[in-house]
Coordinates of C-alpha atoms in Angstrom, one line a residue:
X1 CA -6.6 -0.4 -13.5
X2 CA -6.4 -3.2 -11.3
X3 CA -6.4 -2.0 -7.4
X4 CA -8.1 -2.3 -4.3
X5 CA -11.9 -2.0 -3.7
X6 CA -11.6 1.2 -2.0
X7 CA -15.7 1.0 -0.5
X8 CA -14.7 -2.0 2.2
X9 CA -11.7 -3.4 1.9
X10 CA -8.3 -2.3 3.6
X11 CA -6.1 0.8 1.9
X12 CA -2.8 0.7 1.3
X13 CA -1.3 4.3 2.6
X14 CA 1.2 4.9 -0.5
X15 CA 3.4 4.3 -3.5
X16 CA 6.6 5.7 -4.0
X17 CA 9.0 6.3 -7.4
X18 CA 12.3 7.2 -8.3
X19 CA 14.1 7.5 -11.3
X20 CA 17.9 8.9 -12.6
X21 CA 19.6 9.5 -15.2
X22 CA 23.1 8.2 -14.5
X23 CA 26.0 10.1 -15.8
X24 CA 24.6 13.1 -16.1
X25 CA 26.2 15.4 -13.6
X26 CA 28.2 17.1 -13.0
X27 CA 29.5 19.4 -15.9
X28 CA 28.0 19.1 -19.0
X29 CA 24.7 19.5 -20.5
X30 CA 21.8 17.2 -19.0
X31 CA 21.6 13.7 -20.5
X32 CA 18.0 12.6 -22.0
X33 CA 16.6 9.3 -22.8
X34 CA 16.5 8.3 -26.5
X35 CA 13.3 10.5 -27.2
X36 CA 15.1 13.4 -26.3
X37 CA 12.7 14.1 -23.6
X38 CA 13.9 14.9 -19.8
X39 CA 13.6 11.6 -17.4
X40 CA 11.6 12.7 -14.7
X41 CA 8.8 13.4 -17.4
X42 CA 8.7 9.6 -16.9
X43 CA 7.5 10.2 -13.6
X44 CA 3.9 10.5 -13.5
X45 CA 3.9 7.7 -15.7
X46 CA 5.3 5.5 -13.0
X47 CA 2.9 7.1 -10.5
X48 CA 0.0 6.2 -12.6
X49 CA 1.2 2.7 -12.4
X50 CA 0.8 2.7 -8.6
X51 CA -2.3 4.5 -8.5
X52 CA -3.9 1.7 -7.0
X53 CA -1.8 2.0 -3.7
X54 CA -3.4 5.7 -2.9
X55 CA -5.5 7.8 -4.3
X56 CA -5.7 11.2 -2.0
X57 CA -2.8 12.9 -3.4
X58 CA 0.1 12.6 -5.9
X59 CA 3.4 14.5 -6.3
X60 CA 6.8 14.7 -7.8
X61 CA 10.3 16.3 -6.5
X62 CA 12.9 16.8 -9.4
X63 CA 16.8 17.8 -9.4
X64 CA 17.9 19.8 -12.3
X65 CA 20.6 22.0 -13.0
X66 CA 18.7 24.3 -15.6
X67 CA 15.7 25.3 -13.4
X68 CA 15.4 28.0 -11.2
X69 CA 15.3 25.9 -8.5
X70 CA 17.6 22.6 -7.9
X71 CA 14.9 21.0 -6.3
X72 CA 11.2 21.7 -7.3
X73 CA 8.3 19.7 -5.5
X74 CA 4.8 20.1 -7.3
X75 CA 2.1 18.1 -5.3
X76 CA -1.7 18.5 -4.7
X77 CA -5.1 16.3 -3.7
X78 CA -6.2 14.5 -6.4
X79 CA -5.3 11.2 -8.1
X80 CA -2.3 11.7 -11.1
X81 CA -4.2 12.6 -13.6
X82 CA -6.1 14.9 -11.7
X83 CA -2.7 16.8 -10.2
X84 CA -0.4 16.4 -13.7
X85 CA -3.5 17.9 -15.8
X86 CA -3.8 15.5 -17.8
X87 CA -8.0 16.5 -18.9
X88 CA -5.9 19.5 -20.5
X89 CA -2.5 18.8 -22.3
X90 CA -1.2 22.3 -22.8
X91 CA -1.5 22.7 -19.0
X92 CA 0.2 19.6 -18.6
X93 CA 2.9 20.3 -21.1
X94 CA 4.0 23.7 -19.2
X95 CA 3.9 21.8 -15.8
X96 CA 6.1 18.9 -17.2
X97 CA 8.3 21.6 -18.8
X98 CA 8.8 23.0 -15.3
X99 CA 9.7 19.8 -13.9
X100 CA 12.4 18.9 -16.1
X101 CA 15.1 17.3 -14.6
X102 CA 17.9 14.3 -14.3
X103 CA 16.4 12.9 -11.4
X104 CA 13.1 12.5 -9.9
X105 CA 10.9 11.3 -6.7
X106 CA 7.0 10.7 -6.2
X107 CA 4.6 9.8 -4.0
X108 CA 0.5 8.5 -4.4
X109 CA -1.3 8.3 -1.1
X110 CA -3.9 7.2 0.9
X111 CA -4.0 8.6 4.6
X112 CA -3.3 6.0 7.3
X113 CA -1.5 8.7 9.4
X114 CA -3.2 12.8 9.1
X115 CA -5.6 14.3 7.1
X116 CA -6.4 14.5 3.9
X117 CA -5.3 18.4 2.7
X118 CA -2.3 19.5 0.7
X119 CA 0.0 19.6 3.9
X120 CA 0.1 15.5 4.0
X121 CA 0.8 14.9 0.3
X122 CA 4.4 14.2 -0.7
X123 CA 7.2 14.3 -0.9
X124 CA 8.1 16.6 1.5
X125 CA 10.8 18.6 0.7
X126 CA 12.9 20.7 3.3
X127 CA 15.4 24.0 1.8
X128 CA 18.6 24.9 3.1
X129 CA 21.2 27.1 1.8
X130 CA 23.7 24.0 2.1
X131 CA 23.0 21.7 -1.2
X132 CA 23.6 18.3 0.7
X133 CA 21.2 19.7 3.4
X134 CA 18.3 20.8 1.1
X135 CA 16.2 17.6 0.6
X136 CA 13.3 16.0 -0.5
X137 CA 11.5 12.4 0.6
X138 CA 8.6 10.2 0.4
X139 CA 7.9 7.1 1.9
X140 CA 5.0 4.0 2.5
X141 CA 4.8 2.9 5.6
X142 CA 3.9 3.7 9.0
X143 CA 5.9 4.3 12.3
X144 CA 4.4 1.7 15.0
X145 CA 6.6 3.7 17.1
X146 CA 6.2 7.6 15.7
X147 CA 4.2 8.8 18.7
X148 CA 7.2 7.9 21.0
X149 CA 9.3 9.8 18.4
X150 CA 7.5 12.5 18.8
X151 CA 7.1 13.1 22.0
X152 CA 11.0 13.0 22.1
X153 CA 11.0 15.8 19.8
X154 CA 8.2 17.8 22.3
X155 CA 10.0 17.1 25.3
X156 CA 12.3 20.0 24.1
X157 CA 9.7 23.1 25.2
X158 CA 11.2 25.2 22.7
X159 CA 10.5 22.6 19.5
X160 CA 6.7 22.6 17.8
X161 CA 5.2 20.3 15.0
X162 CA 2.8 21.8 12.2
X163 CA 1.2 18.3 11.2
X164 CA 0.4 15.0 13.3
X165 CA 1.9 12.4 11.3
X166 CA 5.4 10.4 10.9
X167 CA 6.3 11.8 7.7
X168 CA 7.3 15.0 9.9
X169 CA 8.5 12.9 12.0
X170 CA 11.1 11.4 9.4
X171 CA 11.5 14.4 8.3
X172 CA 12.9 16.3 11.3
X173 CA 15.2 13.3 12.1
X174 CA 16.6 13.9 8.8
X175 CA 17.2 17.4 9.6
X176 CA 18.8 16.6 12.6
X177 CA 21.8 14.1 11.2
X178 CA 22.2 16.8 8.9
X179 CA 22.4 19.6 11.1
X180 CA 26.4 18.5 11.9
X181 CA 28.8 18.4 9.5
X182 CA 29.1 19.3 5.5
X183 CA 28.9 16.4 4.4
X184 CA 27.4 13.4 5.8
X185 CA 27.2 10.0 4.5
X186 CA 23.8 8.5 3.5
X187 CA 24.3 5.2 4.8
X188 CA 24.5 7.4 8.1
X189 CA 21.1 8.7 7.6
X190 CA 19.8 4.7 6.8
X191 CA 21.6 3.3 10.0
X192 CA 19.6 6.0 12.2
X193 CA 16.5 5.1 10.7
X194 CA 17.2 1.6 11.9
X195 CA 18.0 2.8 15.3
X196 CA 15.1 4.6 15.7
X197 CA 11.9 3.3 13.8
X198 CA 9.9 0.6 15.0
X199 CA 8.0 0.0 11.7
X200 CA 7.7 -0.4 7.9
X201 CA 9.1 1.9 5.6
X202 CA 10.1 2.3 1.9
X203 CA 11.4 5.3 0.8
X204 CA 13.0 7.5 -1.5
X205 CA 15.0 10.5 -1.0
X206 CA 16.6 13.3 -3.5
X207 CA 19.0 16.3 -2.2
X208 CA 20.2 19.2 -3.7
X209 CA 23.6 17.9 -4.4
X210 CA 21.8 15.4 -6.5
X211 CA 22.3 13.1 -4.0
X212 CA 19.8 10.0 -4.0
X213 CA 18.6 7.0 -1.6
X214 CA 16.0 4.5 -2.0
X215 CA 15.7 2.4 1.3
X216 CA 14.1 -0.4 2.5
X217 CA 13.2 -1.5 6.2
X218 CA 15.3 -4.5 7.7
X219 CA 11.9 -6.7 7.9
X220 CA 11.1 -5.8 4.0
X221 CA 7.5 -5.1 5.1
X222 CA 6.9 -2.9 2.3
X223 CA 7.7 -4.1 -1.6
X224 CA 10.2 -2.0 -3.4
X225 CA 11.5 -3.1 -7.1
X226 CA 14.7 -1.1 -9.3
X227 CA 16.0 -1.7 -12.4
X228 CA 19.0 0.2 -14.1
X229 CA 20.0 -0.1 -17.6
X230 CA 22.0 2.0 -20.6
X231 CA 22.4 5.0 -17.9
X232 CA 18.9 4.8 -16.7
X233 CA 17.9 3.9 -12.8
X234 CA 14.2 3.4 -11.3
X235 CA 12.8 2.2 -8.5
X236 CA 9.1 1.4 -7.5
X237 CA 7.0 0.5 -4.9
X238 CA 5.9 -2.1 -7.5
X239 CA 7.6 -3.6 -10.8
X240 CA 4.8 -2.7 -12.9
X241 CA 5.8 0.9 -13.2
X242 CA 9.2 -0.1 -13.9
X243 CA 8.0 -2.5 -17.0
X244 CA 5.8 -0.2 -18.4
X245 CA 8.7 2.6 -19.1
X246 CA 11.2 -0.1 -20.3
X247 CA 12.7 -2.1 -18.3
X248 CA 12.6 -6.1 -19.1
X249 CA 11.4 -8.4 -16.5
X250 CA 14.6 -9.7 -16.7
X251 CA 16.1 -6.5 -15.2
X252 CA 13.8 -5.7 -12.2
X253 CA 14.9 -6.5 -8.8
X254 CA 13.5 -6.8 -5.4
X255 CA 15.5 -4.3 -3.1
X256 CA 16.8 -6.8 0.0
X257 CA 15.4 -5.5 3.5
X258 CA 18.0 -3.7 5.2
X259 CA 19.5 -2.6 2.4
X260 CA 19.8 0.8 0.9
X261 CA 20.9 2.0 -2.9
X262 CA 22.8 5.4 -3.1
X263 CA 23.5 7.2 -5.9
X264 CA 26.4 9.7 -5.6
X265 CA 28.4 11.3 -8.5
X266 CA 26.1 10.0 -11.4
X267 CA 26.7 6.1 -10.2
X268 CA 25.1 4.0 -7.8
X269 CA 25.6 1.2 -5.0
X270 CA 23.8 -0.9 -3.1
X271 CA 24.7 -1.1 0.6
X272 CA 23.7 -3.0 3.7
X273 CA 22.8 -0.7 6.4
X274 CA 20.6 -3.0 8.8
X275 CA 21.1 -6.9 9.5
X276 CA 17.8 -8.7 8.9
X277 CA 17.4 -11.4 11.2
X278 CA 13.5 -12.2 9.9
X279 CA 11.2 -11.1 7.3
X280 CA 7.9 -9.5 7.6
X281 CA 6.7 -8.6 3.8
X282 CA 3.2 -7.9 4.2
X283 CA 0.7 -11.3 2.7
X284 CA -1.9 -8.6 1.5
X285 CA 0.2 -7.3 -1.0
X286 CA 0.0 -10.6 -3.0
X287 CA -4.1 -11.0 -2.1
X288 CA -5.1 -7.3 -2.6
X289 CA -3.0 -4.5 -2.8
X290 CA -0.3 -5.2 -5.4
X291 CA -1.0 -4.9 -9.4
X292 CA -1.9 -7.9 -10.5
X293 CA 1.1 -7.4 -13.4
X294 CA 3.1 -7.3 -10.6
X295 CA 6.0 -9.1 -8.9
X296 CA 7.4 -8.9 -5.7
X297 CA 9.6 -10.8 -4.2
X298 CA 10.3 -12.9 -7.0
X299 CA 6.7 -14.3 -6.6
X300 CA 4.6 -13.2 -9.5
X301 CA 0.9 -11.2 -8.0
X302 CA -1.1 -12.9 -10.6
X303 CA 0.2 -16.3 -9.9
X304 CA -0.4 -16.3 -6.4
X305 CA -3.6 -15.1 -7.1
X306 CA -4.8 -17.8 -9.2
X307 CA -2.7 -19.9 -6.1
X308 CA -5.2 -18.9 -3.6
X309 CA -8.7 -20.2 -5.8
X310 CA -6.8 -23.1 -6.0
X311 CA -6.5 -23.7 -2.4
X312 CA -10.2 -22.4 -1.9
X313 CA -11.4 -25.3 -5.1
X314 CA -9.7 -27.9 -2.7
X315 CA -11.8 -27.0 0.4
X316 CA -14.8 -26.7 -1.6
X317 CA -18.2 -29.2 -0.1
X318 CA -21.5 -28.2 -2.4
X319 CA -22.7 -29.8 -5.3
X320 CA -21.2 -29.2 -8.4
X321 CA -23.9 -29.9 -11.3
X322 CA -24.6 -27.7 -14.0
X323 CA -26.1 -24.7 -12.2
X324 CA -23.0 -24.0 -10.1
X325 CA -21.1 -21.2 -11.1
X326 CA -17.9 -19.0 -9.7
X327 CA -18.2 -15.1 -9.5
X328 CA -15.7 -13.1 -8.7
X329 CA -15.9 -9.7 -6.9
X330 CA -14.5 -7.1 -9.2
X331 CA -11.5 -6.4 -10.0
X332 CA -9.3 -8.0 -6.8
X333 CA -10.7 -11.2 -6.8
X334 CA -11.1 -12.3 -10.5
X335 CA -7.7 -14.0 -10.2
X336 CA -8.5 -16.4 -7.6
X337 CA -12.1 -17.1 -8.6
X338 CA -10.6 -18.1 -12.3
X339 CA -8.1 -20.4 -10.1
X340 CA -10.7 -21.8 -8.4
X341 CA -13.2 -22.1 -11.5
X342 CA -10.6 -24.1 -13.2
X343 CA -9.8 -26.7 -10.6
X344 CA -13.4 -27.5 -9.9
X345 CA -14.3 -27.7 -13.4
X346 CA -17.3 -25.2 -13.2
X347 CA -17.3 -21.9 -15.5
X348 CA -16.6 -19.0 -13.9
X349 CA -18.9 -16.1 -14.8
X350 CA -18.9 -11.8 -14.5
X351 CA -22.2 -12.4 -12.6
X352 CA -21.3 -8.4 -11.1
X353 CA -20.3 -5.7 -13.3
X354 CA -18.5 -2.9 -11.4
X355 CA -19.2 0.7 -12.0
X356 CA -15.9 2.4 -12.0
X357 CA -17.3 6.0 -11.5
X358 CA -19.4 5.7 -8.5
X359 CA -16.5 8.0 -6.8
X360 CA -14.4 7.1 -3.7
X361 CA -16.6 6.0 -1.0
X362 CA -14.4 5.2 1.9
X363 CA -13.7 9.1 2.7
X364 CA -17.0 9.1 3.4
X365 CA -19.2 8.3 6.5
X366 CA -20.7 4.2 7.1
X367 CA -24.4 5.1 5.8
X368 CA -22.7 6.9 2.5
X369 CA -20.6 3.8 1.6
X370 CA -23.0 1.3 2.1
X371 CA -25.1 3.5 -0.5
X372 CA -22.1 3.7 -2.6
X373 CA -21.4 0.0 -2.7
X374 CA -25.2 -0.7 -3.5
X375 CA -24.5 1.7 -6.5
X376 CA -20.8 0.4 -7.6
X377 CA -21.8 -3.4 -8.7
X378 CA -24.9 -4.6 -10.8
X379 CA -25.8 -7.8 -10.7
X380 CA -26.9 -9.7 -14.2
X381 CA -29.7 -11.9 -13.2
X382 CA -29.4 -13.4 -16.7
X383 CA -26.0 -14.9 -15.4
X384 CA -27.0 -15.8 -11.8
X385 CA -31.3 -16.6 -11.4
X386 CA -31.4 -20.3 -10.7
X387 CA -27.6 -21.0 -9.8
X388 CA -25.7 -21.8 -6.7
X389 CA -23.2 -19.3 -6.8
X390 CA -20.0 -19.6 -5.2
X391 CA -19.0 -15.5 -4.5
X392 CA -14.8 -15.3 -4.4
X393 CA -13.6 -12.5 -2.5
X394 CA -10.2 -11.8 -1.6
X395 CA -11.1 -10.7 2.0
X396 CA -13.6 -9.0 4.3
X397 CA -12.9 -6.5 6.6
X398 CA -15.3 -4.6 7.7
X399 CA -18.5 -6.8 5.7
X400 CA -20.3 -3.4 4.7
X401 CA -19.5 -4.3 0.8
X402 CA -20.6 -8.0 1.4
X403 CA -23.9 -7.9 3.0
X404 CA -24.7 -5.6 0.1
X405 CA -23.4 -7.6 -2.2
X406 CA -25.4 -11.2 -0.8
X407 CA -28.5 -8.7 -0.9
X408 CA -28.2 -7.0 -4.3
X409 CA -27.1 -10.5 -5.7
X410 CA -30.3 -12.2 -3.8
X411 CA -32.5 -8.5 -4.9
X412 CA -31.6 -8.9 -8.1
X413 CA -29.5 -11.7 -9.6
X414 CA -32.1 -14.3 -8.1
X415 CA -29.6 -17.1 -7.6
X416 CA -30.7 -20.1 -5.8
X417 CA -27.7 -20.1 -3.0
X418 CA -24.8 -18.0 -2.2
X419 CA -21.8 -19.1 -0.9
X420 CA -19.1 -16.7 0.1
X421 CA -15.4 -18.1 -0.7
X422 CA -12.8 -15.6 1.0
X423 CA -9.2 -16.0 -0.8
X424 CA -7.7 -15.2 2.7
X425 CA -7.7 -16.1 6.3
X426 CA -9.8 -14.1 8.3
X427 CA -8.7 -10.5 9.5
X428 CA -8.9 -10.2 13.4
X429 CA -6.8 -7.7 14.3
X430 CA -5.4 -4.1 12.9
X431 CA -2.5 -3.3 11.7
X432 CA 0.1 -0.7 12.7
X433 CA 2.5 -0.5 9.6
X434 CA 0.5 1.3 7.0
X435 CA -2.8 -0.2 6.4
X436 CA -5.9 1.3 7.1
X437 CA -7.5 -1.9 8.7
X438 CA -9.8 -0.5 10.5
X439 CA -10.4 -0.9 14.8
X440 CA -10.9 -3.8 16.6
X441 CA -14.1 -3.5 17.1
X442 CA -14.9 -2.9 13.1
X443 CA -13.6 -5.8 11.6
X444 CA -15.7 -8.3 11.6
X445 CA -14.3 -11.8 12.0
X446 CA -13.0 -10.0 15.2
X447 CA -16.6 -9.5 16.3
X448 CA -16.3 -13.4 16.9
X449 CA -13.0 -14.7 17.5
X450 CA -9.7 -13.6 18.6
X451 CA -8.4 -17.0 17.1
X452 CA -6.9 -17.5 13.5
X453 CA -9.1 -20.6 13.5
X454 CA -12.5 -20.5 12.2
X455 CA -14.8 -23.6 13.4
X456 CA -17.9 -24.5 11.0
X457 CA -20.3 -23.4 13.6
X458 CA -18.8 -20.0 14.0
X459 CA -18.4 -19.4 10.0
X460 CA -22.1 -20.8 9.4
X461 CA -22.8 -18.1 12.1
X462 CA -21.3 -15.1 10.3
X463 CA -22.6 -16.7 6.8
X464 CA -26.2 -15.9 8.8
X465 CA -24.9 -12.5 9.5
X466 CA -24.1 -11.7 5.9
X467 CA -27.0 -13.2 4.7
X468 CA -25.5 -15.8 2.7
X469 CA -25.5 -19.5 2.6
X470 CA -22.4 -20.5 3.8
X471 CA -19.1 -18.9 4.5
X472 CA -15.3 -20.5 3.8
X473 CA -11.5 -18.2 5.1
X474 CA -8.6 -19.9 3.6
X475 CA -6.4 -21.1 6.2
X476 CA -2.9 -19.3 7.0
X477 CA -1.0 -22.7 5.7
X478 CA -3.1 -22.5 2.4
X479 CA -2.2 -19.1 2.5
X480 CA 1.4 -19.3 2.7
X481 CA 1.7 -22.5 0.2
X482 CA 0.2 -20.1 -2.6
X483 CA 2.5 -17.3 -1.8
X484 CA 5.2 -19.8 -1.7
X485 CA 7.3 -17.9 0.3
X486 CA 8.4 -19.7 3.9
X487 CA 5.7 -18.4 7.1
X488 CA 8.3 -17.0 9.4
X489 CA 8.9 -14.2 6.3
X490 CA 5.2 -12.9 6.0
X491 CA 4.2 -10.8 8.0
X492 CA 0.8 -12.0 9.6
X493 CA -0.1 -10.0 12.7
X494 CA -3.6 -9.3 11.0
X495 CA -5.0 -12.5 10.9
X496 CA -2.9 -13.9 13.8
X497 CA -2.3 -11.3 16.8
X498 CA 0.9 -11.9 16.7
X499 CA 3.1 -8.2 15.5
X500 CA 6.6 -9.2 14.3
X501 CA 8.0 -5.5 16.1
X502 CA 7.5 -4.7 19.6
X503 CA 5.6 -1.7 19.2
X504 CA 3.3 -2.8 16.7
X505 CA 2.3 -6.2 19.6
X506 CA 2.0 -3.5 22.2
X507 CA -0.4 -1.2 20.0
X508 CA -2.5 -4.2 19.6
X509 CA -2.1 -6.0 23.1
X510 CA -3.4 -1.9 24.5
X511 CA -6.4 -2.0 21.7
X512 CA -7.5 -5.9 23.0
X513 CA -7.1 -4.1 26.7
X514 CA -10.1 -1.7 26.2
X515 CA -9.3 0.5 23.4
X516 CA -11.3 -1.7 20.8
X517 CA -13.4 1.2 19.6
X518 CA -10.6 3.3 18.7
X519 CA -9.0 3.7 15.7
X520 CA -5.1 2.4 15.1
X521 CA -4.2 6.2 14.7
X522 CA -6.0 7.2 17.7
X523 CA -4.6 4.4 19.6
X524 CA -0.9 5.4 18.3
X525 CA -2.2 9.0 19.5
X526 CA -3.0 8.3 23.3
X527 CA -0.2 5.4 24.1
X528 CA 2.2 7.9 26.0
X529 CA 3.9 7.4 29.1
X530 CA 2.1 4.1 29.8
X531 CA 3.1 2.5 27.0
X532 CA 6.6 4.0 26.3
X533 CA 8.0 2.8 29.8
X534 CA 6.2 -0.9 29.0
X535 CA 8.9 -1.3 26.3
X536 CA 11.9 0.1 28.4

């Protein structure tokens, strides 16, 4: 599975599904795919699909008619396989069996916000004796904004949270445009999320009523694909999962930011709830995150990919004779470093082979990883003794993973130089809308420079510090010509300083003021009164 490089890099908190089978209520007998099997047994298929975006838990909220319940939420820790039983198929059988249904959420995750036990997995689901009121969501994303939220919520004496995240957040402003009448609208619900949140969010919603929304945030920060066809509607955090149970290319959409689709009475709309006046979709979903059989945005993951070696092979100064070779870092990177390969007319070599069961090493402590990462990649000296290797990597964050890379590959591989090619600018600041980028004071081009720009000096000077030969960012306009979207609709704050929401410049502007040693979620934990009334 193609995904992130858990060990170093930057996570991705979640993924998010949906799926329905239109037409099928209400009154009659529950309609089924050609198969004859229910459609939300297509769900953990999907979630497989996004695995990559979060590993920590997995879960599922169906609708059905015929079950005891109308809306039944099975979540755990564990990756998809792990929490759909899929090491033991009669167990896995009986569990589908109980989550038959027409219509379906889910949720994979990796914690940017909370803990890692079962009470942050989702979707969260909230009962009611009212149908329309009885719901179920799940989102990616993160609330810039969600402590201020919060502390709205607490300034009523009598209210109390059980969990410190924005999910509950979300969840008890749901509640609370619910809490009037019967029946309210959905758009209502989508136009009160644009009031309030200061942030990125994707997310899918199921009620009781059968009822369904999938919604994403004016500035589009988050990707979100959906395709319908012959009765059947999905959505996905990314078109992968929508490909891979049927859907052609040819029917798979990106979801416009500020725009919502509702499904109501077995059909569904699409709806603008938000005006847009910029974008913001995150860059790293093209460099890292996304599947490379992905596309988002009508710009194809592997494509841009291959984009970014290309720009690297134009910046490129060493010799190129027969002992220069291009290795890639596993899995991210291969893309780029065949891109790059190509356009300099050098092979491009697996000079590391990646261990794929070493285990999830960033939920562990700094000493743990790095022994981790010296474990996850072995270098083939008969591929690398003797050669000047150029080593692609689609970014550094922290640099644990690196300077045990340069040192295994030195250890080991014998080459005769190595010089690091990053297929990204350099990360210098965190980021507030659902990445784990680490603090400040962690990532390691900010241990230099506050400035997008790197000089030669200052990269042969972190080249020393990694222990390689020479170092090389791509630069943000490389960047955006391989993405080949305009700049003003990426969202750059990590490699620029410069947040596209006023929260998430605040959070940031408070971190470079003396909070550089604290995490983004600590940060979004202590900016209270101070920091509210410096946006009022």
């Amino acid at each position: 599975m193609d995904g992130p490089d858990l060990e170093d890099g930057p996570r991705e908190e979640c993924g998010v599904v949906a799926i329905y089978q239109l037409g099928a209520l209400p009154g009659g007998a529950e309609s089924r795919l050609r198969d004859g099997q229910p459609v939300t047994r297509l769900l953990p298929q999907m979630l497989l699909d996004v695995q990559n975006r979060g590993q920590l838990s997995a879960g599922v909220t169906v609708f059905s008619l015929h079950q005891r319940r109308l809306l039944s939420t099975h979540k755990a820790v564990g990756t998809v396989s792990e929490v759909f039983e899929h090491q033991d198929p009669e167990t896995a059988e009986r569990l589908l069996r109980m989550l038959d249904g027409v219509a379906g959420i889910g949720h994979v995750r990796y914690a940017t916000c909370g803990t890692e036990d079962w009470d942050y997995a989702q979707p969260f689901e909230r009962p009611h004796i009212k149908r329309q009121k009885w719901f179920a969501f799940a989102f990616n994303g993160q609330l810039a904004n969600y402590k201020e939220l919060e502390s709205q919520i607490l300034s009523d004496p009598t209210n109390s949270l059980a969990l410190r995240t924005d999910t509950e957040v979300i969840l008890h402003l749901i509640s609370q445009i619910l809490s009037g009448a019967d029946h309210v609208p959905l758009v209502a619900i989508c136009k009160a999320f644009a009031e309030k949140f200061d942030g990125a969010y994707s997310l899918v919603y199921l009620d009781a009523s059968g009822r369904m929304m999938v919604v994403r945030d004016p500035l589009g920060f988050k990707p979100l694909c959906y395709a319908a066809d012959q009765g059947l509607f999905a959505a996905a955090s990314e078109s992968v999962a929508l490909l891979n149970i049927g859907f052609s290319p040819d029917q798979i959409r990106s979801l416009e930011p500020g725009c919502a689709i509702l499904i109501e009475d077995g059909t569904w709309r699409i709806e603008r709830y938000s005006t847009s006046p910029r974008r913001a979709h995150c860059f790293f979903e093209w460099v890292y995150f996304s599947n490379v059989a992905s596309t988002l945005d009508g710009r194809s993951v592997y494509l841009v990919r291959k984009a970014l070696g290309e720009e690297l092979a134009k910046l490129e100064t060493v010799p190129l004779d027969e002992d220069t070779i291009v290795v890639p870092v596993p899995d991210t990177s291969k893309a780029a470093a065949d891109g790059m390969a190509y356009k300099l007319g050098v092979p491009c070599l697996e000079g590391l082979i990646r261990n794929r069961y070493t285990g999830r090493t960033f939920i562990e402590g700094s000493n743990r990883r790095e022994f981790r990462a010296r474990l996850k990649y072995t270098p083939l000296r008969e591929v690398l003794e003797g050669k000047r290797v150029l080593l692609v990597e689609d970014s550094i964050v922290r640099s644990t993973t690196m300077r045990v890379l340069v040192q295994r590959l030195r250890e080991v591989g014998r080459p005769k130089e190595i010089h690091v090619r990053v297929a990204s600018p350099a990360i210098i600041a965190p980021c507030f809308y659902g990445i784990d980028m680490s603090t400040v004071q962690e990532l390691f081009a900010a241990r230099y420079t506050s400035s997008p720009e790197i000089s030669e000096a200052l990269a042969a000077e972190m080249a020393r510090d990694l222990g390689a030969d020479s170092l090389r960012y791509l630069s943000i306009e490389a960047l955006v010509r391989a993405i080949g979207l305009p700049g003003q609709d990426l969202c750059q704050a990590c490699i620029t300083g410069r947040y596209p929401t006023p929260w998430g410049q605040l959070l940031y502007d408070l971190a470079r003021q003396g909070w550089s040693g604290q995490q983004p979620g600590r940060i979004l934990e202590t900016a209270r009164d101070g920091a509210f009334s410096a946006l009022r």
